[in-house]
Amino acid sequence: MSPLLATIIFTCVFAASHTAPQEPLQAWTEDVVSYSGFQLWSATPRNQEEREFLLKIRQDYELEVWKEARSHNSPVDLLVSPDFQTELKLRLADAEIPYEVTISDMQTAINNENPNVTDSGDEYENRKMAGRFKRYLAAFISFFPGEDYFTKTQQFPYAYGHKMDWNSYHRIDDIYGYLNYLADSFPRLVQLVSIGSSFEGRPLYVVRISSSSSGTKPAIWIDGGIHAREWISPAVATYIIKQLVEEPSNERLLQNVDWYIMPVMNPDGYEYTHTSNRLWRKTRSSTGARCRGADPNRNFGYQWGGKGTSRDKCSEIYHGANAFSEPETRAVSNFISGKANQIKVYLTLHSYGQYVLIPWGYDVQYPIDYNDMKDLANKAASKFRRYKYTVGNSADLLYPAAGGSDDWAKSIGIKYSYTVELADTGNHGFVLPASFIRPVCEDFFPALEVFVDKVATLKV
Ligand code: 0X9
Ligand code: ZN
């Protein structure tokens, strides 16, 4: 092809891209839940009697528990509606149970959590324009003999724009846009695998990051966003993806290990927390009753329906109609089962509390290789500088809860299986301001080296 013809084609394609219609704005059809006047209280029972009293109060007022732990003198975080605050204050004072109000107005906290989210538009448009230009330039150059398009896209990694940053929490489209961008821009490293569809039809994406095409290295699995409202979790998972793919100094982490990372296991729930109810936890499947969704972390098929689960469809810990009733947990279990020999570490990111939790979680039981698991977890946790994490058995440190993904992964033979409860310890809880994203991500990432060094020694 003559350079003149190529120039004409290039100009036409570039011009066409500028007149392409914009995506339609999404309609906001659903009611938004307000948490105006709701407070987060942190109560600290000091003995068995006080613990039992608090349990009674929780039941009487059907209070939602954000965090609890079995360990002595550890606080219980409760979401308290404005209707009960005066009465509850009196009852706690009567029982002499110390408590403090950690969030005085939940809706204000929610409003202030993610301030930059709408400001990224211009910057994105610039990135997208620059990306488009480079992409067309790469295509243009590839018309000439001896140049192939593939090589050029590798040289122009910003070929496609994306909206992700780690200064704000992003909607699912931004996250998925970023994953697609990486797959397009780094085809030798990144493969985007859709392992199924969510209840509402969103793709369930796993990012495979590997420096070899064969995929036979021992692997690390990381997932985020099992629980919809734990926004810091997908933020950390996407940060890990970015570091592994876009940061050349992390190349060593890919040398002997493959990665499977699923940043948002429950995309329907995640999106719902952005549009309708910031504090939604479960999936969005229909249950046939007035309440939707199941707790995906009670829906995995090991000890399903045991302690710390509920058959009440309206409960936050509803275990679902049966094990793997949710399309999200089913897809994950099918995918991981197929790679159970290759995957040596299973990490699932939650919030909050700053714990590295070791199975079993269904009850206070210890796997036979618990000490191996604990040694590795301690080594990893010793890398954290900014936030201190507690390492220990899940059911012992927190509470027994059956049907968790960590237990299931352990049960199918993945030796090193952990739940990480990211920051913080309760000042902000699930509503962790976006300014924490970078500190939490940067603090967490170096710990992955510990898992890499262990996995690299294991045979597939
Ligand atoms: O209760 C949970 O599912 C996890 N805590 S969270 O606050 N993120 O909801 C802890 C799960 C620990 N693992 C098991 N119990 N298997
Ligand atoms: Zn969680």
Coordinates of C-alpha atoms and ligand atoms in Angstrom, one line a residue:
M1 CA 0.0 0.0 0.0
S2 CA 1.3 3.5 -0.9
P3 CA 2.1 5.8 2.0
L4 CA -0.4 8.3 0.5
L5 CA -3.3 5.8 0.6
A6 CA -2.3 4.8 4.1
T7 CA -2.4 8.4 5.2
I8 CA -5.9 8.9 3.8
I9 CA -7.2 5.8 5.6
F10 CA -5.5 6.9 8.8
T11 CA -7.0 10.4 8.6
C12 CA -10.5 9.0 7.9
V13 CA -10.4 6.5 10.7
F14 CA -9.1 9.1 13.2
A15 CA -11.7 11.7 12.2
A16 CA -14.5 9.1 12.4
S17 CA -13.6 8.3 15.9
H18 CA -14.2 11.9 16.9
T19 CA -17.8 12.0 15.6
A20 CA -18.8 8.7 17.2
P21 CA -21.8 9.1 19.4
Q22 CA -21.2 9.1 23.2
E23 CA -22.5 6.3 25.3
P24 CA -26.0 7.0 26.6
L25 CA -26.2 8.1 30.3
Q26 CA -27.4 5.4 32.5
A27 CA -30.9 6.0 33.8
W28 CA -31.2 6.1 37.6
T29 CA -34.4 4.3 38.1
E30 CA -34.1 2.8 41.5
D31 CA -34.7 4.5 44.9
V32 CA -31.6 5.3 46.8
V33 CA -31.4 4.2 50.4
S34 CA -30.5 7.0 52.8
Y35 CA -28.5 6.5 56.0
S36 CA -29.2 9.9 57.3
G37 CA -29.2 9.9 61.1
F38 CA -27.8 6.3 61.3
Q39 CA -24.7 6.0 63.5
L40 CA -21.9 3.5 64.0
W41 CA -21.5 2.5 67.6
S42 CA -18.6 0.6 69.0
A43 CA -19.4 -1.2 72.2
T44 CA -16.9 -3.1 74.3
P45 CA -18.3 -5.8 76.6
R46 CA -15.7 -6.7 79.2
N47 CA -17.0 -10.1 80.4
Q48 CA -19.4 -12.9 79.6
E49 CA -22.4 -11.2 81.3
E50 CA -21.9 -8.0 79.3
R51 CA -21.4 -10.0 76.1
E52 CA -24.8 -11.8 76.7
F53 CA -26.5 -8.5 77.5
L54 CA -25.2 -7.0 74.3
L55 CA -26.4 -10.0 72.3
K56 CA -29.9 -9.5 73.8
I57 CA -29.9 -5.9 72.8
R58 CA -28.8 -6.8 69.3
Q59 CA -31.7 -9.1 69.0
D60 CA -34.2 -6.8 70.6
Y61 CA -33.5 -4.0 68.1
E62 CA -32.4 -6.2 65.2
L63 CA -29.2 -4.2 65.0
E64 CA -26.9 -4.8 62.1
V65 CA -23.5 -5.9 63.3
W66 CA -20.6 -4.6 61.2
K67 CA -17.9 -6.3 63.0
E68 CA -17.5 -8.6 65.9
A69 CA -14.7 -10.7 67.3
R70 CA -14.6 -13.4 69.9
S71 CA -11.4 -12.2 71.5
H72 CA -11.7 -10.5 74.9
N73 CA -12.4 -6.8 75.1
S74 CA -12.7 -6.5 71.4
P75 CA -15.4 -4.1 70.3
V76 CA -18.6 -4.9 68.5
D77 CA -19.5 -2.4 65.8
L78 CA -23.2 -1.8 65.4
L79 CA -25.2 0.2 62.9
V80 CA -27.8 2.0 64.9
S81 CA -30.9 3.6 63.3
P82 CA -32.0 7.0 64.6
D83 CA -35.2 5.5 66.1
F84 CA -33.3 3.5 68.7
Q85 CA -30.4 5.7 69.7
T86 CA -32.0 7.3 72.8
E87 CA -33.2 4.0 74.2
L88 CA -30.1 2.2 73.4
K89 CA -28.0 4.8 75.1
L90 CA -29.9 4.3 78.3
R91 CA -29.7 0.6 78.2
L92 CA -26.0 0.5 77.6
A93 CA -25.5 3.1 80.4
D94 CA -27.6 1.0 82.7
A95 CA -25.6 -2.1 82.0
E96 CA -22.4 0.0 82.2
I97 CA -21.2 -1.3 78.9
P98 CA -18.7 1.2 77.5
Y99 CA -19.4 2.4 73.9
E100 CA -18.5 5.2 71.6
V101 CA -20.1 6.7 68.6
T102 CA -17.5 6.2 65.8
I103 CA -19.6 7.6 62.9
S104 CA -22.1 10.2 64.0
D105 CA -24.0 10.4 60.7
M106 CA -23.6 7.5 58.3
Q107 CA -25.0 9.4 55.3
T108 CA -22.5 12.2 55.7
A109 CA -19.7 9.6 55.9
I110 CA -21.0 8.1 52.7
N111 CA -21.3 11.4 51.0
N112 CA -17.7 12.3 51.9
E113 CA -16.2 8.9 51.1
N114 CA -15.6 9.2 47.4
P115 CA -15.3 12.9 46.6
N116 CA -13.2 12.7 43.4
V117 CA -15.3 10.2 41.5
T118 CA -17.0 12.5 39.1
D119 CA -14.0 14.7 38.5
S120 CA -12.0 12.2 36.4
G121 CA -13.9 12.9 33.2
D122 CA -11.6 15.4 31.6
E123 CA -8.5 13.6 32.5
Y124 CA -10.0 10.4 31.0
E125 CA -11.0 12.1 27.8
N126 CA -7.4 13.3 27.5
R127 CA -6.0 9.9 28.1
K128 CA -8.5 8.4 25.7
M129 CA -7.6 10.9 23.0
A130 CA -3.9 10.3 23.5
G131 CA -4.6 6.6 23.4
R132 CA -6.6 6.8 20.3
F133 CA -3.9 8.8 18.5
K134 CA -1.2 6.3 19.5
R135 CA -3.4 3.4 18.4
Y136 CA -4.0 4.8 15.0
L137 CA -0.4 5.7 14.7
A138 CA 0.5 2.2 15.5
A139 CA -2.0 0.9 12.9
F140 CA -0.7 3.4 10.4
I141 CA 2.9 2.3 10.9
S142 CA 1.9 -1.3 10.6
F143 CA 0.9 -0.7 6.9
F144 CA 4.6 -0.6 6.1
P145 CA 6.5 -3.8 5.3
G146 CA 8.4 -5.3 8.2
E147 CA 6.2 -3.7 10.9
D148 CA 3.5 -5.7 12.5
Y149 CA 0.6 -4.3 14.4
F150 CA 1.2 -6.5 17.4
T151 CA 4.7 -5.2 18.0
K152 CA 3.5 -1.7 17.7
T153 CA 0.6 -2.1 20.2
Q154 CA 3.2 -3.4 22.6
Q155 CA 5.2 -0.3 22.0
F156 CA 2.2 1.9 22.5
P157 CA 0.7 0.5 25.7
Y158 CA -1.7 3.3 26.1
A159 CA -3.4 2.4 22.9
Y160 CA -6.8 2.4 24.6
G161 CA -8.0 4.8 27.3
H162 CA -9.2 3.8 30.7
K163 CA -10.7 5.6 33.6
M164 CA -9.1 3.8 36.5
D165 CA -7.1 5.5 39.2
W166 CA -6.5 4.7 42.8
N167 CA -7.7 8.0 44.2
S168 CA -11.3 7.2 44.1
Y169 CA -13.6 4.1 44.1
H170 CA -14.8 3.3 40.7
R171 CA -18.0 1.9 39.1
I172 CA -17.9 -1.6 37.6
D173 CA -17.7 -0.2 34.0
D174 CA -14.4 1.7 34.8
I175 CA -13.0 -1.5 36.4
Y176 CA -14.0 -3.7 33.5
G177 CA -12.8 -1.0 31.1
Y178 CA -9.4 -1.1 32.7
L179 CA -9.2 -4.9 32.5
N180 CA -10.1 -4.8 28.8
Y181 CA -7.6 -2.1 28.3
L182 CA -4.9 -4.2 29.9
A183 CA -5.8 -7.3 27.8
D184 CA -5.7 -5.2 24.6
S185 CA -2.5 -3.4 25.5
F186 CA -0.5 -6.2 27.0
P187 CA -1.6 -9.3 25.1
R188 CA 1.6 -11.2 25.8
L189 CA 1.0 -10.8 29.6
V190 CA -2.7 -10.5 30.2
Q191 CA -5.6 -12.7 29.2
L192 CA -9.1 -11.7 30.3
V193 CA -11.2 -14.7 30.9
S194 CA -14.9 -14.4 31.3
I195 CA -15.8 -17.4 33.6
G196 CA -19.6 -16.8 33.5
S197 CA -22.2 -14.3 34.1
S198 CA -23.6 -12.7 37.2
F199 CA -27.3 -13.0 38.1
E200 CA -28.0 -9.7 36.3
G201 CA -25.9 -10.7 33.3
R202 CA -22.6 -9.0 34.0
P203 CA -19.5 -10.8 32.9
L204 CA -17.5 -12.4 35.7
Y205 CA -13.9 -11.6 34.8
V206 CA -10.7 -13.3 35.8
V207 CA -7.4 -11.7 34.8
R208 CA -4.7 -14.2 34.0
I209 CA -1.3 -12.7 34.2
S210 CA 1.5 -14.9 33.0
S211 CA 4.8 -14.3 31.3
S212 CA 4.5 -17.6 29.4
S213 CA 1.7 -18.7 27.2
S214 CA 1.7 -22.3 28.4
G215 CA 0.3 -21.6 31.9
T216 CA 1.9 -24.4 33.8
K217 CA 3.7 -22.4 36.5
P218 CA 2.3 -22.7 40.0
A219 CA -0.2 -20.0 40.5
I220 CA -1.7 -17.5 43.0
W221 CA -5.4 -16.7 43.0
I222 CA -6.7 -13.4 44.4
D223 CA -10.3 -12.3 44.5
G224 CA -12.0 -9.2 45.7
G225 CA -15.5 -7.9 46.0
I226 CA -17.2 -11.0 47.3
H227 CA -19.0 -8.7 49.7
A228 CA -20.5 -5.7 47.7
R229 CA -19.9 -3.0 50.3
E230 CA -16.3 -3.7 51.0
W231 CA -15.0 -1.2 48.4
I232 CA -11.4 -1.3 49.4
S233 CA -11.2 -4.9 48.3
P234 CA -11.7 -4.4 44.5
A235 CA -9.5 -1.3 44.8
V236 CA -6.6 -3.4 46.2
A237 CA -7.2 -6.2 43.7
T238 CA -7.0 -3.8 40.7
Y239 CA -4.0 -2.2 42.2
I240 CA -2.2 -5.6 42.3
I241 CA -3.2 -6.2 38.7
K242 CA -1.8 -2.8 37.8
Q243 CA 1.5 -3.4 39.6
L244 CA 2.0 -6.8 38.1
V245 CA 1.2 -5.7 34.5
E246 CA 2.3 -2.1 34.2
E247 CA 5.2 -1.8 36.6
P248 CA 8.4 -3.3 35.0
S249 CA 10.2 -3.4 38.3
N250 CA 7.7 -6.1 39.4
E251 CA 8.7 -8.5 36.6
R252 CA 10.3 -10.8 39.1
L253 CA 6.9 -11.6 40.6
L254 CA 5.9 -13.1 37.2
Q255 CA 9.0 -15.2 36.6
N256 CA 8.1 -18.4 38.3
V257 CA 4.5 -17.8 39.2
D258 CA 1.2 -17.3 37.2
W259 CA -1.6 -15.1 38.6
Y260 CA -5.4 -15.4 38.5
I261 CA -7.0 -12.3 39.8
M262 CA -10.8 -11.7 40.0
P263 CA -11.2 -8.1 41.3
V264 CA -15.0 -8.2 41.6
M265 CA -16.6 -11.5 42.3
N266 CA -20.0 -10.0 43.0
P267 CA -20.4 -7.3 40.4
D268 CA -24.2 -6.9 40.7
G269 CA -23.9 -6.3 44.4
Y270 CA -21.0 -3.9 43.9
E271 CA -22.9 -1.9 41.3
Y272 CA -25.9 -1.8 43.6
T273 CA -23.8 -0.3 46.4
H274 CA -22.9 2.6 43.9
T275 CA -26.4 3.2 42.7
S276 CA -28.9 2.3 45.4
N277 CA -27.7 1.1 48.8
R278 CA -24.1 1.8 49.8
L279 CA -24.2 -0.9 52.5
W280 CA -25.5 -3.8 50.5
R281 CA -23.4 -7.0 51.2
K282 CA -25.0 -9.9 49.3
T283 CA -25.5 -10.9 45.6
R284 CA -28.7 -9.6 43.9
S285 CA -30.3 -12.9 42.9
S286 CA -34.1 -13.2 43.4
T287 CA -35.0 -15.5 46.3
G288 CA -38.7 -15.7 45.6
A289 CA -39.3 -13.6 48.7
R290 CA -39.2 -9.9 49.3
C291 CA -35.5 -9.9 50.1
R292 CA -32.9 -10.4 47.4
G293 CA -29.5 -12.0 47.3
A294 CA -27.5 -14.5 49.3
D295 CA -24.2 -14.0 51.2
P296 CA -21.7 -15.4 48.7
N297 CA -19.4 -16.1 51.6
R298 CA -21.9 -18.5 53.0
N299 CA -22.7 -20.1 49.7
F300 CA -19.6 -22.2 48.9
G301 CA -19.9 -25.9 49.1
Y302 CA -18.0 -26.9 52.1
Q303 CA -19.9 -27.3 55.4
W304 CA -22.6 -25.3 53.6
G305 CA -25.4 -24.3 56.0
G306 CA -23.4 -24.8 59.2
K307 CA -22.7 -22.3 62.0
G308 CA -22.8 -18.6 61.4
T309 CA -25.2 -18.9 58.5
S310 CA -29.0 -18.3 58.1
R311 CA -31.9 -19.7 56.2
D312 CA -33.7 -16.4 56.5
K313 CA -33.7 -14.9 53.0
C314 CA -33.6 -11.4 54.6
S315 CA -30.6 -12.1 56.7
E316 CA -27.2 -10.6 55.8
I317 CA -25.7 -14.1 56.2
Y318 CA -28.4 -16.0 54.1
H319 CA -26.6 -19.0 52.8
G320 CA -28.7 -19.3 49.6
A321 CA -31.0 -22.0 48.4
N322 CA -28.2 -24.5 48.2
A323 CA -24.5 -24.7 48.0
F324 CA -23.3 -22.7 44.9
S325 CA -26.9 -21.5 44.2
E326 CA -25.4 -18.2 43.1
P327 CA -24.0 -18.0 39.6
E328 CA -21.0 -16.0 40.9
T329 CA -19.9 -18.7 43.4
R330 CA -20.7 -21.5 40.9
A331 CA -18.5 -19.9 38.2
V332 CA -15.6 -19.4 40.6
S333 CA -15.8 -22.9 41.9
N334 CA -15.9 -24.4 38.4
F335 CA -12.9 -22.3 37.3
I336 CA -10.8 -22.9 40.4
S337 CA -11.6 -26.6 40.5
G338 CA -10.2 -27.0 37.0
K339 CA -7.0 -25.5 38.2
A340 CA -6.8 -26.9 41.6
N341 CA -3.4 -28.5 41.0
Q342 CA -1.9 -25.3 39.6
I343 CA -3.3 -22.8 42.2
K344 CA -1.2 -23.0 45.4
V345 CA -2.3 -19.9 47.2
Y346 CA -5.9 -18.7 47.5
L347 CA -6.3 -15.1 48.8
T348 CA -9.7 -13.5 49.2
L349 CA -9.8 -9.8 50.0
H350 CA -12.5 -8.5 52.4
S351 CA -12.8 -5.6 54.8
Y352 CA -12.5 -4.7 57.6
G353 CA -10.6 -5.4 60.8
Q354 CA -7.0 -5.9 59.6
Y355 CA -6.8 -9.7 59.9
V356 CA -5.2 -12.5 58.0
L357 CA -7.6 -15.3 58.7
I358 CA -6.7 -19.0 58.4
P359 CA -9.2 -21.8 58.0
W360 CA -11.1 -23.5 59.2
G361 CA -13.8 -20.8 59.4
Y362 CA -16.8 -23.1 59.8
D363 CA -15.8 -23.9 63.4
V364 CA -12.8 -23.6 65.7
Q365 CA -11.0 -26.4 63.9
Y366 CA -7.4 -26.5 62.6
P367 CA -6.2 -28.1 59.4
I368 CA -3.4 -30.5 59.9
D369 CA -0.9 -28.2 58.2
Y370 CA -2.2 -25.2 60.1
N371 CA 1.3 -24.3 61.3
D372 CA 2.7 -24.2 57.7
M373 CA -0.2 -21.9 56.9
K374 CA 0.3 -19.7 59.9
D375 CA 4.1 -19.4 59.3
L376 CA 3.5 -18.1 55.8
A377 CA 0.8 -15.8 56.9
N378 CA 3.0 -14.4 59.7
K379 CA 5.8 -13.8 57.2
A380 CA 3.5 -12.0 54.9
A381 CA 2.0 -9.9 57.7
S382 CA 5.5 -8.9 58.8
K383 CA 5.8 -6.9 55.5
F384 CA 3.0 -4.6 56.5
R385 CA 4.4 -1.3 57.7
R386 CA 1.5 1.1 58.0
Y387 CA -1.4 -1.1 59.2
K388 CA -0.9 -3.9 61.8
Y389 CA -2.7 -7.1 60.9
T390 CA -3.6 -9.9 63.4
V391 CA -3.0 -13.5 62.1
G392 CA -4.9 -16.5 63.4
N393 CA -7.7 -19.0 63.0
S394 CA -10.8 -17.5 61.4
A395 CA -13.5 -19.0 63.7
D396 CA -11.4 -18.4 66.8
L397 CA -10.5 -14.8 66.1
L398 CA -13.9 -13.7 64.6
Y399 CA -16.7 -16.2 64.7
P400 CA -17.6 -19.5 63.2
A401 CA -19.1 -19.0 59.7
A402 CA -19.6 -21.9 57.3
G403 CA -19.7 -21.9 53.5
G404 CA -16.8 -19.4 53.1
S405 CA -14.7 -19.4 50.0
D406 CA -11.5 -19.8 52.0
D407 CA -12.7 -23.0 53.6
W408 CA -13.9 -24.4 50.2
A409 CA -10.5 -23.6 48.5
K410 CA -8.7 -25.3 51.4
S411 CA -11.1 -28.3 51.1
I412 CA -10.2 -28.9 47.5
G413 CA -6.5 -29.1 48.3
I414 CA -5.2 -25.5 47.9
K415 CA -2.8 -25.6 50.8
Y416 CA -2.4 -21.9 51.5
S417 CA -5.9 -20.4 51.7
Y418 CA -6.6 -17.1 53.5
T419 CA -9.1 -14.4 54.0
V420 CA -7.6 -11.0 54.4
E421 CA -9.7 -8.4 56.2
L422 CA -8.2 -5.1 54.9
A423 CA -8.2 -1.8 56.7
D424 CA -9.4 -0.2 58.8
T425 CA -10.1 -1.4 62.4
G426 CA -13.4 0.4 62.7
N427 CA -13.0 4.2 62.5
H428 CA -14.6 4.2 59.1
G429 CA -15.4 0.5 58.6
F430 CA -16.8 -0.2 55.2
V431 CA -17.0 3.5 54.4
L432 CA -13.3 3.9 54.2
P433 CA -12.5 7.3 52.6
A434 CA -11.0 7.2 49.1
S435 CA -7.8 8.9 50.5
F436 CA -7.0 5.5 52.2
I437 CA -6.9 3.6 48.9
R438 CA -3.3 4.3 48.0
P439 CA -1.9 3.8 51.5
V440 CA -3.7 0.5 52.0
C441 CA -2.7 -0.8 48.5
E442 CA 0.9 0.3 48.9
D443 CA 1.1 -1.3 52.3
F444 CA -0.4 -4.6 51.1
F445 CA 1.5 -5.1 47.8
P446 CA 5.0 -6.0 49.2
A447 CA 3.5 -8.9 51.2
L448 CA 2.8 -10.7 47.9
E449 CA 6.5 -11.3 47.5
V450 CA 6.3 -13.7 50.4
F451 CA 3.6 -15.8 48.7
V452 CA 5.6 -15.7 45.4
D453 CA 8.7 -17.1 47.1
K454 CA 6.8 -19.9 48.6
V455 CA 4.7 -20.8 45.5
A456 CA 7.8 -20.8 43.3
T457 CA 9.2 -23.7 45.3
L458 CA 6.0 -25.8 44.8
K459 CA 5.4 -28.3 41.9
V460 CA 2.3 -28.2 39.7
Ligands
0X9_1 O1 -18.0 -13.1 57.7 C1 -17.4 -13.1 56.6 O2 -17.8 -13.6 55.6 C2 -15.9 -12.5 56.6 N1 -15.9 -11.3 57.3 S1 -16.7 -10.0 56.6 O3 -16.7 -8.9 57.6 N2 -15.8 -9.5 55.4 O4 -18.0 -10.4 56.2 C3 -15.0 -13.5 57.3 C4 -14.9 -14.8 56.7 C5 -13.9 -15.8 57.3 N3 -13.9 -17.1 56.6 C6 -14.8 -18.0 57.0 N4 -15.6 -17.9 58.0 N5 -14.8 -19.1 56.3
ZN2 ZN -16.4 -9.6 53.5

